[in-house]
C-alpha atoms as a PDB file:
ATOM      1  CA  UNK A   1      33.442 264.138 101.948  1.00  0.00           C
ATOM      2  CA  UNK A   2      30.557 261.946 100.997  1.00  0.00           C
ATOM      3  CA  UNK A   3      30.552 258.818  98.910  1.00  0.00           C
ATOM      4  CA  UNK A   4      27.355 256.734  97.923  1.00  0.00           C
ATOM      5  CA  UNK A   5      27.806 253.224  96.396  1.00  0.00           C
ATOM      6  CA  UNK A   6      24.512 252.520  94.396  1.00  0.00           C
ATOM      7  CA  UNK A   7      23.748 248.674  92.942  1.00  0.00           C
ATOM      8  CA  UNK A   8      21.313 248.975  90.109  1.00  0.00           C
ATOM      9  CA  UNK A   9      20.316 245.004  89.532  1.00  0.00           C
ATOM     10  CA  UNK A  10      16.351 245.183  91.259  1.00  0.00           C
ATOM     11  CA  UNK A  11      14.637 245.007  87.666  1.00  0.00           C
ATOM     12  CA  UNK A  12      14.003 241.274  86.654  1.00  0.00           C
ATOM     13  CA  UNK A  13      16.343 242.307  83.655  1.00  0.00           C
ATOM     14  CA  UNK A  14      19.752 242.935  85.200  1.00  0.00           C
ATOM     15  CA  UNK A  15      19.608 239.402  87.678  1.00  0.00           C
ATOM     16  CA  UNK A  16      19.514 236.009  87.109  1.00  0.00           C
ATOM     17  CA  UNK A  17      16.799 234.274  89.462  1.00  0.00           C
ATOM     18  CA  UNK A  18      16.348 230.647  90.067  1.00  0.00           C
ATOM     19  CA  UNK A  19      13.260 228.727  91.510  1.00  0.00           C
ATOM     20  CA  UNK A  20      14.416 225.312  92.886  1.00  0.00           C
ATOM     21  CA  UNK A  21      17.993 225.847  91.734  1.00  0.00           C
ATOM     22  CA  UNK A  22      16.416 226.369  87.714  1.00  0.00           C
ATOM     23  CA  UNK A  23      17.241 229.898  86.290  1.00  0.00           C
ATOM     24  CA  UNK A  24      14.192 231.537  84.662  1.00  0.00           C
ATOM     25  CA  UNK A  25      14.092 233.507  81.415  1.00  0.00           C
ATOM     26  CA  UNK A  26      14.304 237.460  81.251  1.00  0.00           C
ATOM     27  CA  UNK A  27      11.730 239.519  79.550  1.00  0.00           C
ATOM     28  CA  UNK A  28      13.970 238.720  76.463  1.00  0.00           C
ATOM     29  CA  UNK A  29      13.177 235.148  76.397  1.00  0.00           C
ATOM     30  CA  UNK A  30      16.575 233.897  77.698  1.00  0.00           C
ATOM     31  CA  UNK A  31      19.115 233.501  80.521  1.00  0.00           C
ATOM     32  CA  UNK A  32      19.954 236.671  81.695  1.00  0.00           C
ATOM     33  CA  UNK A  33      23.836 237.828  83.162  1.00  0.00           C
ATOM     34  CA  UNK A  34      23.990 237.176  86.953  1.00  0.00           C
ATOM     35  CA  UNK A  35      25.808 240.316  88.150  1.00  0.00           C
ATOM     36  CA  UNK A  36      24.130 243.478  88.517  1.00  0.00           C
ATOM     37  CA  UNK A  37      25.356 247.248  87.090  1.00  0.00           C
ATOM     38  CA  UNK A  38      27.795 249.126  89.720  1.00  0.00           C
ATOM     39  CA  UNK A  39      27.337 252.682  90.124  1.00  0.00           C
ATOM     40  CA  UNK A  40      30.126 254.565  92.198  1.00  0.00           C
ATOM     41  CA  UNK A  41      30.279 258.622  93.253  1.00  0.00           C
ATOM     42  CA  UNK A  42      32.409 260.025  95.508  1.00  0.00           C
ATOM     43  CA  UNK A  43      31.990 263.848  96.654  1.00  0.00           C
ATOM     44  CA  UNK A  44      34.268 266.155  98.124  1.00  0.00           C
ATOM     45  CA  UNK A  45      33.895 270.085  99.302  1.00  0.00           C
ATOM     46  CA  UNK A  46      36.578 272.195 100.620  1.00  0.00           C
ATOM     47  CA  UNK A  47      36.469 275.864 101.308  1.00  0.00           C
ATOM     48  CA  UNK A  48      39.637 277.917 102.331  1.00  0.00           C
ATOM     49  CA  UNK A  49      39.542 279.538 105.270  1.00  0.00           C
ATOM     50  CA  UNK A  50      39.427 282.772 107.044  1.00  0.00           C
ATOM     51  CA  UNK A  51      42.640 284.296 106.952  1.00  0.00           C
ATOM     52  CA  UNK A  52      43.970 286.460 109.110  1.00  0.00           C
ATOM     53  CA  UNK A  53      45.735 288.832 106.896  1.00  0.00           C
ATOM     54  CA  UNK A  54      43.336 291.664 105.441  1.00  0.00           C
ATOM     55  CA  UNK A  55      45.167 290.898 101.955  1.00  0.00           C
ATOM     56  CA  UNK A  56      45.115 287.401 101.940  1.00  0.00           C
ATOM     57  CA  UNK A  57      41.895 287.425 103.072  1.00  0.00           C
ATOM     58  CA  UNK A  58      40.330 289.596 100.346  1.00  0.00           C
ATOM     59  CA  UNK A  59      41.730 287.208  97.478  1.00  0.00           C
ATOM     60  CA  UNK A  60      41.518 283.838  99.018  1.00  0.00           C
ATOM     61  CA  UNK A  61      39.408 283.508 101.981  1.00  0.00           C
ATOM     62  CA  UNK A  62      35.737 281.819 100.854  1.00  0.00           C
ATOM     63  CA  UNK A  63      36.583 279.911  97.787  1.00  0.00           C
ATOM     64  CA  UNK A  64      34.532 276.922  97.470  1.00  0.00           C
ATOM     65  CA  UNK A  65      35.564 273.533  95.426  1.00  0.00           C
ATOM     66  CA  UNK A  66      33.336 270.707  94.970  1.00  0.00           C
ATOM     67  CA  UNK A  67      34.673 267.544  93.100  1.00  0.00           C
ATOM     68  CA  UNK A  68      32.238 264.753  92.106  1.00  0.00           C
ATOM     69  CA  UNK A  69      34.116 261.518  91.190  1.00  0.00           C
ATOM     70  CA  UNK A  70      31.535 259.204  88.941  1.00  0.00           C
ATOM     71  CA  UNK A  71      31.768 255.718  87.480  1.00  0.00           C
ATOM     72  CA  UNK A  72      29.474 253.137  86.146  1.00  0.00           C
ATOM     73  CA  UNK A  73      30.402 249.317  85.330  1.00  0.00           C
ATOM     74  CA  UNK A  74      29.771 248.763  81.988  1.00  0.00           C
ATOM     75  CA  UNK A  75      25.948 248.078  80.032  1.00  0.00           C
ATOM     76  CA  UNK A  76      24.980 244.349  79.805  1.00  0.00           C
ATOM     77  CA  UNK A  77      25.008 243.614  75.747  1.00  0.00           C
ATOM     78  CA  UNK A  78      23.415 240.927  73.837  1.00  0.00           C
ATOM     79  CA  UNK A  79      24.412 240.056  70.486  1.00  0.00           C
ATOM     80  CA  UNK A  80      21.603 239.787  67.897  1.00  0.00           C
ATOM     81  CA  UNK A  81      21.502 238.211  64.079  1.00  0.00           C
ATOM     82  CA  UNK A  82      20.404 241.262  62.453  1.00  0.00           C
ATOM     83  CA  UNK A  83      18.041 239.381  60.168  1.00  0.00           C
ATOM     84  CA  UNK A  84      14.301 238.378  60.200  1.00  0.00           C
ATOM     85  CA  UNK A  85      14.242 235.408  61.639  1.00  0.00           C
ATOM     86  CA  UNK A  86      11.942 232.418  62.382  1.00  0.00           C
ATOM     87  CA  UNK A  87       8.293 233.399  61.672  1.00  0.00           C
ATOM     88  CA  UNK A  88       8.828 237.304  60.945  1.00  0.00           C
ATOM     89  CA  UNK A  89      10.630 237.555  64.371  1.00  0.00           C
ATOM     90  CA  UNK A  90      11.698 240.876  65.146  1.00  0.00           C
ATOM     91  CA  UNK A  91      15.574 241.491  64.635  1.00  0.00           C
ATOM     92  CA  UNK A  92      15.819 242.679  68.096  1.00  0.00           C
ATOM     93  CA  UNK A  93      14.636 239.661  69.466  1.00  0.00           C
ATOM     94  CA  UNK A  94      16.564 236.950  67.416  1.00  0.00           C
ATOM     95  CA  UNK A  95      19.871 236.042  69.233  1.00  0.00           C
ATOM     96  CA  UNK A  96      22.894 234.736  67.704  1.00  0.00           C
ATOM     97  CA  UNK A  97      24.792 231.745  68.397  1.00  0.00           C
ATOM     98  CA  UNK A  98      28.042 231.460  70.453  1.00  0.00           C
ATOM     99  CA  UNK A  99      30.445 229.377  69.578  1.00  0.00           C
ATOM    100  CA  UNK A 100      33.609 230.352  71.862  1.00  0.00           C
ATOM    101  CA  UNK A 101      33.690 232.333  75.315  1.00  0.00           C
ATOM    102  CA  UNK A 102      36.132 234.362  73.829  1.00  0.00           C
ATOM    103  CA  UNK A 103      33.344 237.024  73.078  1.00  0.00           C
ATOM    104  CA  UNK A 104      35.990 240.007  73.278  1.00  0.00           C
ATOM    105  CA  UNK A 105      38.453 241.149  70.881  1.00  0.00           C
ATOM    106  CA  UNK A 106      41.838 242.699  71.163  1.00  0.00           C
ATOM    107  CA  UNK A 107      40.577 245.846  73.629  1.00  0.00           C
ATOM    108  CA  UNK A 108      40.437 248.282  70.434  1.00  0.00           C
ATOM    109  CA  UNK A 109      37.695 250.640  68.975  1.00  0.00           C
ATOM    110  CA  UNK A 110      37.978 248.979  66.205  1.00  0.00           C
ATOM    111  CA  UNK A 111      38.144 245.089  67.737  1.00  0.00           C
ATOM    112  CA  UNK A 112      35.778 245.162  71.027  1.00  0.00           C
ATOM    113  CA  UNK A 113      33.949 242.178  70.560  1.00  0.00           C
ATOM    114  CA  UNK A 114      35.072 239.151  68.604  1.00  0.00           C
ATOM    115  CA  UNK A 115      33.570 238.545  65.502  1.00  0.00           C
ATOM    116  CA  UNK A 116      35.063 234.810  65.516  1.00  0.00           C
ATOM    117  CA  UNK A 117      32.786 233.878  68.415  1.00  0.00           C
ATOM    118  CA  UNK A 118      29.513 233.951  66.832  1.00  0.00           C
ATOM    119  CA  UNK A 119      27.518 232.912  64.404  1.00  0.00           C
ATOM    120  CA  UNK A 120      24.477 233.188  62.720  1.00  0.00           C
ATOM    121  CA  UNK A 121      21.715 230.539  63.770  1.00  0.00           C
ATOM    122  CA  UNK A 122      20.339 228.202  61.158  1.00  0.00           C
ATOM    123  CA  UNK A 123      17.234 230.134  59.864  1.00  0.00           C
ATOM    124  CA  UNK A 124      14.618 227.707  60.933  1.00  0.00           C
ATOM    125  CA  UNK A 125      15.557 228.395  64.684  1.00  0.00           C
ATOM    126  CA  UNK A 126      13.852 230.885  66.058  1.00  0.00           C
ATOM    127  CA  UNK A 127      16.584 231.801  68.657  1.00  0.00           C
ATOM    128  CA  UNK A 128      20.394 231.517  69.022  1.00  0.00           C
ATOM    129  CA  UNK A 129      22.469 229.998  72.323  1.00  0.00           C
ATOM    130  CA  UNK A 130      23.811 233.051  72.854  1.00  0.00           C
ATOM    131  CA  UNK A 131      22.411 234.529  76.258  1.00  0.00           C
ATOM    132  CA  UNK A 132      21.476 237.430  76.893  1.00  0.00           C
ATOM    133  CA  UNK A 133      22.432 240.718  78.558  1.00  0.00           C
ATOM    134  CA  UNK A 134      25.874 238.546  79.049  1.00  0.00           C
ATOM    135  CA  UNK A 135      28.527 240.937  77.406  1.00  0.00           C
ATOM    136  CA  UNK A 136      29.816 243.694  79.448  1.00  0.00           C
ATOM    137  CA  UNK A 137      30.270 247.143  77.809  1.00  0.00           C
ATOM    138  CA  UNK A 138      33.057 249.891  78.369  1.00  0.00           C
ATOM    139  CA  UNK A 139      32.729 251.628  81.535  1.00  0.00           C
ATOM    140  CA  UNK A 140      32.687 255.109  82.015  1.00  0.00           C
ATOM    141  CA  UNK A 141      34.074 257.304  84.525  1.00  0.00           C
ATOM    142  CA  UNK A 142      34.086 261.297  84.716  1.00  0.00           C
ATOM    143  CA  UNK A 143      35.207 264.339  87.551  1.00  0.00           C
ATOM    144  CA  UNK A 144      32.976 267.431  87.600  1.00  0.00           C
ATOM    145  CA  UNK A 145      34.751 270.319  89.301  1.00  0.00           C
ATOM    146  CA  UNK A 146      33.544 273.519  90.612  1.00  0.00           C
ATOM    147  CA  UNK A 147      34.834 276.520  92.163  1.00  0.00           C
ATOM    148  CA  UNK A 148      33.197 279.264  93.690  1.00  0.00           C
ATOM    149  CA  UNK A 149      32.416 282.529  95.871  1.00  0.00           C
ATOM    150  CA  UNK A 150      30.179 284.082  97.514  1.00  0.00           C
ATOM    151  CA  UNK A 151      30.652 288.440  97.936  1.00  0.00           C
ATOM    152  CA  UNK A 152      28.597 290.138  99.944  1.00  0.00           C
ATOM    153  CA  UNK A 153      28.443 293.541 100.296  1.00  0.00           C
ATOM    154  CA  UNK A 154      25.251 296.742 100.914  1.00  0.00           C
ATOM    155  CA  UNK A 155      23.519 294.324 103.228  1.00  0.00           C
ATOM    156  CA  UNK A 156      21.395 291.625 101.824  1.00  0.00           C
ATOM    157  CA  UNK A 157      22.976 291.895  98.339  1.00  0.00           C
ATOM    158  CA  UNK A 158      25.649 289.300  97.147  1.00  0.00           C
ATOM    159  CA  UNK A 159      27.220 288.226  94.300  1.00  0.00           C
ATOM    160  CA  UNK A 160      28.342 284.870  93.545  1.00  0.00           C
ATOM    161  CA  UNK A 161      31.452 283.420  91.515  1.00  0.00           C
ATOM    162  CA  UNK A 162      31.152 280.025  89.549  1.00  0.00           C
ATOM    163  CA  UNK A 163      33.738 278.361  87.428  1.00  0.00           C
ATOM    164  CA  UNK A 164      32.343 274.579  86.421  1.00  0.00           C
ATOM    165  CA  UNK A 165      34.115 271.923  84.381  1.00  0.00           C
ATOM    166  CA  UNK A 166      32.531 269.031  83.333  1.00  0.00           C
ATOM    167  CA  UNK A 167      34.641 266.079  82.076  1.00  0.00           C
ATOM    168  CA  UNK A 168      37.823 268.150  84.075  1.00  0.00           C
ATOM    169  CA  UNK A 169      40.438 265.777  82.409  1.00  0.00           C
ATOM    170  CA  UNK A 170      38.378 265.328  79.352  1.00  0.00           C
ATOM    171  CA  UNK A 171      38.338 261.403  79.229  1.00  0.00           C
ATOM    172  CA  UNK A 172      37.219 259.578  76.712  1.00  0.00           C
ATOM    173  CA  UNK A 173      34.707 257.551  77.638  1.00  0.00           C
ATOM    174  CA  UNK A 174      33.812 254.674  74.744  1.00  0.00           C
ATOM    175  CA  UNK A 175      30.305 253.888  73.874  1.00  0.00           C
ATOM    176  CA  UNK A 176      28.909 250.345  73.385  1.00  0.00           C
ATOM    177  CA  UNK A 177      29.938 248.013  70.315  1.00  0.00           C
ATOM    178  CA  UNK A 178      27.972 247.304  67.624  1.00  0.00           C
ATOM    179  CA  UNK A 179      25.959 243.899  68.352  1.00  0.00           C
ATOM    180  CA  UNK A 180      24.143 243.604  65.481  1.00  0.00           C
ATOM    181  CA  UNK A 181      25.715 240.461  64.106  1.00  0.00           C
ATOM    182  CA  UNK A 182      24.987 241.193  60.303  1.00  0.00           C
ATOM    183  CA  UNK A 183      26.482 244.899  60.237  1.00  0.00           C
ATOM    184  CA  UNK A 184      29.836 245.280  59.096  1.00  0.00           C
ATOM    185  CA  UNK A 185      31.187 247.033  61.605  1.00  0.00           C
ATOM    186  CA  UNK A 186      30.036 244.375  64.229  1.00  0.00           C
ATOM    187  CA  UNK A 187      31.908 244.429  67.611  1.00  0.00           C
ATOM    188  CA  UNK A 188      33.478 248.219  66.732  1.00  0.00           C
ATOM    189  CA  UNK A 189      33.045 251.492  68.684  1.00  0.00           C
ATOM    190  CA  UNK A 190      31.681 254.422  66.974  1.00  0.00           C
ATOM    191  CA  UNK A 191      30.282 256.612  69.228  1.00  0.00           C
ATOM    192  CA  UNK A 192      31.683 258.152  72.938  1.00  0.00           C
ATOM    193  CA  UNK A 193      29.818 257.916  75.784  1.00  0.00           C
ATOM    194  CA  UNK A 194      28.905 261.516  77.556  1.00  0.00           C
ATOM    195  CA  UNK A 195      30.483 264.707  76.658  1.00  0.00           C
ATOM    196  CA  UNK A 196      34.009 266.162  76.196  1.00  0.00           C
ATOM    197  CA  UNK A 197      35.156 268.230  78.557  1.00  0.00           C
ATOM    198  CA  UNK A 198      33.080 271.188  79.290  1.00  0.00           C
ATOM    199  CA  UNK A 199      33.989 274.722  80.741  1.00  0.00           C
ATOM    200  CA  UNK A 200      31.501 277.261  81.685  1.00  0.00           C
ATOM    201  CA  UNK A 201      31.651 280.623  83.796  1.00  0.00           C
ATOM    202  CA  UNK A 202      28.210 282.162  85.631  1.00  0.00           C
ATOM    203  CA  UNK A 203      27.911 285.228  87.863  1.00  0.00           C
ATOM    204  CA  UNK A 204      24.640 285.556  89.799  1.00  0.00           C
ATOM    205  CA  UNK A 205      23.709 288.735  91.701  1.00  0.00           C
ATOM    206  CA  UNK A 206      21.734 288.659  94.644  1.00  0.00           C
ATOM    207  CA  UNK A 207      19.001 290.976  96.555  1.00  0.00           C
END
């Protein structure tokens, strides 16, 4: 069994650093969220053993499963106007403003982020309060499974067994919300992140 624990939060993006206790801007122009993205897989391999019966043996001895666990904390989202802003600014750039911590909705598709919470900033400011990268996304989490074996037989020649599933219990994992302020469907979920479950079956041959 193996499991890895990886932090992604090194690019100047995904942390919020201070010099003399002041917090510096992001390469967005604004405060950026203070906790970095979480990235957890856990691996396991079994493989039944040599049995002593010449039956048993023949049918079950040599199978092979691998199980990989994965799951990621959700994206850091900013909320943006959706308009042209101040001086031609590019929509991308121009933040909203916030006007309640509240920034989620009911937990929904259809009601992830509240709507209620922002606003659009007068149009002679060039950016909104609202800081960025501070919204957390849905996670995601997935199992891979495998299961396989190896036959050899004339020698050097083998042939190999493979049944994979991707997605094994076929979660749905939710994209990220709309955040452009001025769409109307602002703060819903339209898209799933990663793939439905997927089965395949491969036979390799060996010489």
């Amino acid at each position: 069994s193996r499991a890895t624990l990886v932090v992604h939060g090194s690019r100047f993006r995904d942390q919020r650093i201070t010099i003399n206790g002041l917090p510096i801007t992001g390469p967005s122009g604004g405060l950026t969220q203070t906790a970095p993205n979480l990235e957890a897989m856990q691996e396991v391999q079994i493989e039944t053993p040599e049995f002593a019966s010449p039956a048993l043996r023949a049918v079950a001895s040599g199978w092979r499963v691998s199980g990989i666990l994965s799951a990621l904390s959700g994206s850091w989202l900013t909320v943006t106007t959706g308009r042209v802003g101040y001086n031609g600014q590019r929509l991308q750039q121009r933040r909203v403003d916030q006007a309640s911590d509240s920034v989620y909705g009911d937990g929904t598709l259809a009601n992830y982020l509240n709507r209620a919470a922002f606003a659009q900033p007068a149009a002679d400011k060039a950016i909104g309060n609202h800081v960025s990268n501070s919204i957390r996304g849905p996670a995601f989490w997935t199992v891979d499974l495998a299961l396989s074996r190896l036959f050899a037989f004339g020698g050097l020649q083998n042939l190999e067994l493979r049944v994979e599933a991707f997605n094994l219990f076929n979660h749905f994992n939710w994209g990220n919300p709309i955040t452009n302020f001025n769409s109307g469907q602002f703060g819903r979920i339209t898209s799933q992140a990663g793939d439905p479950r997927i089965l395949q079956l491969g036979v390799r041959y060996g010489f």
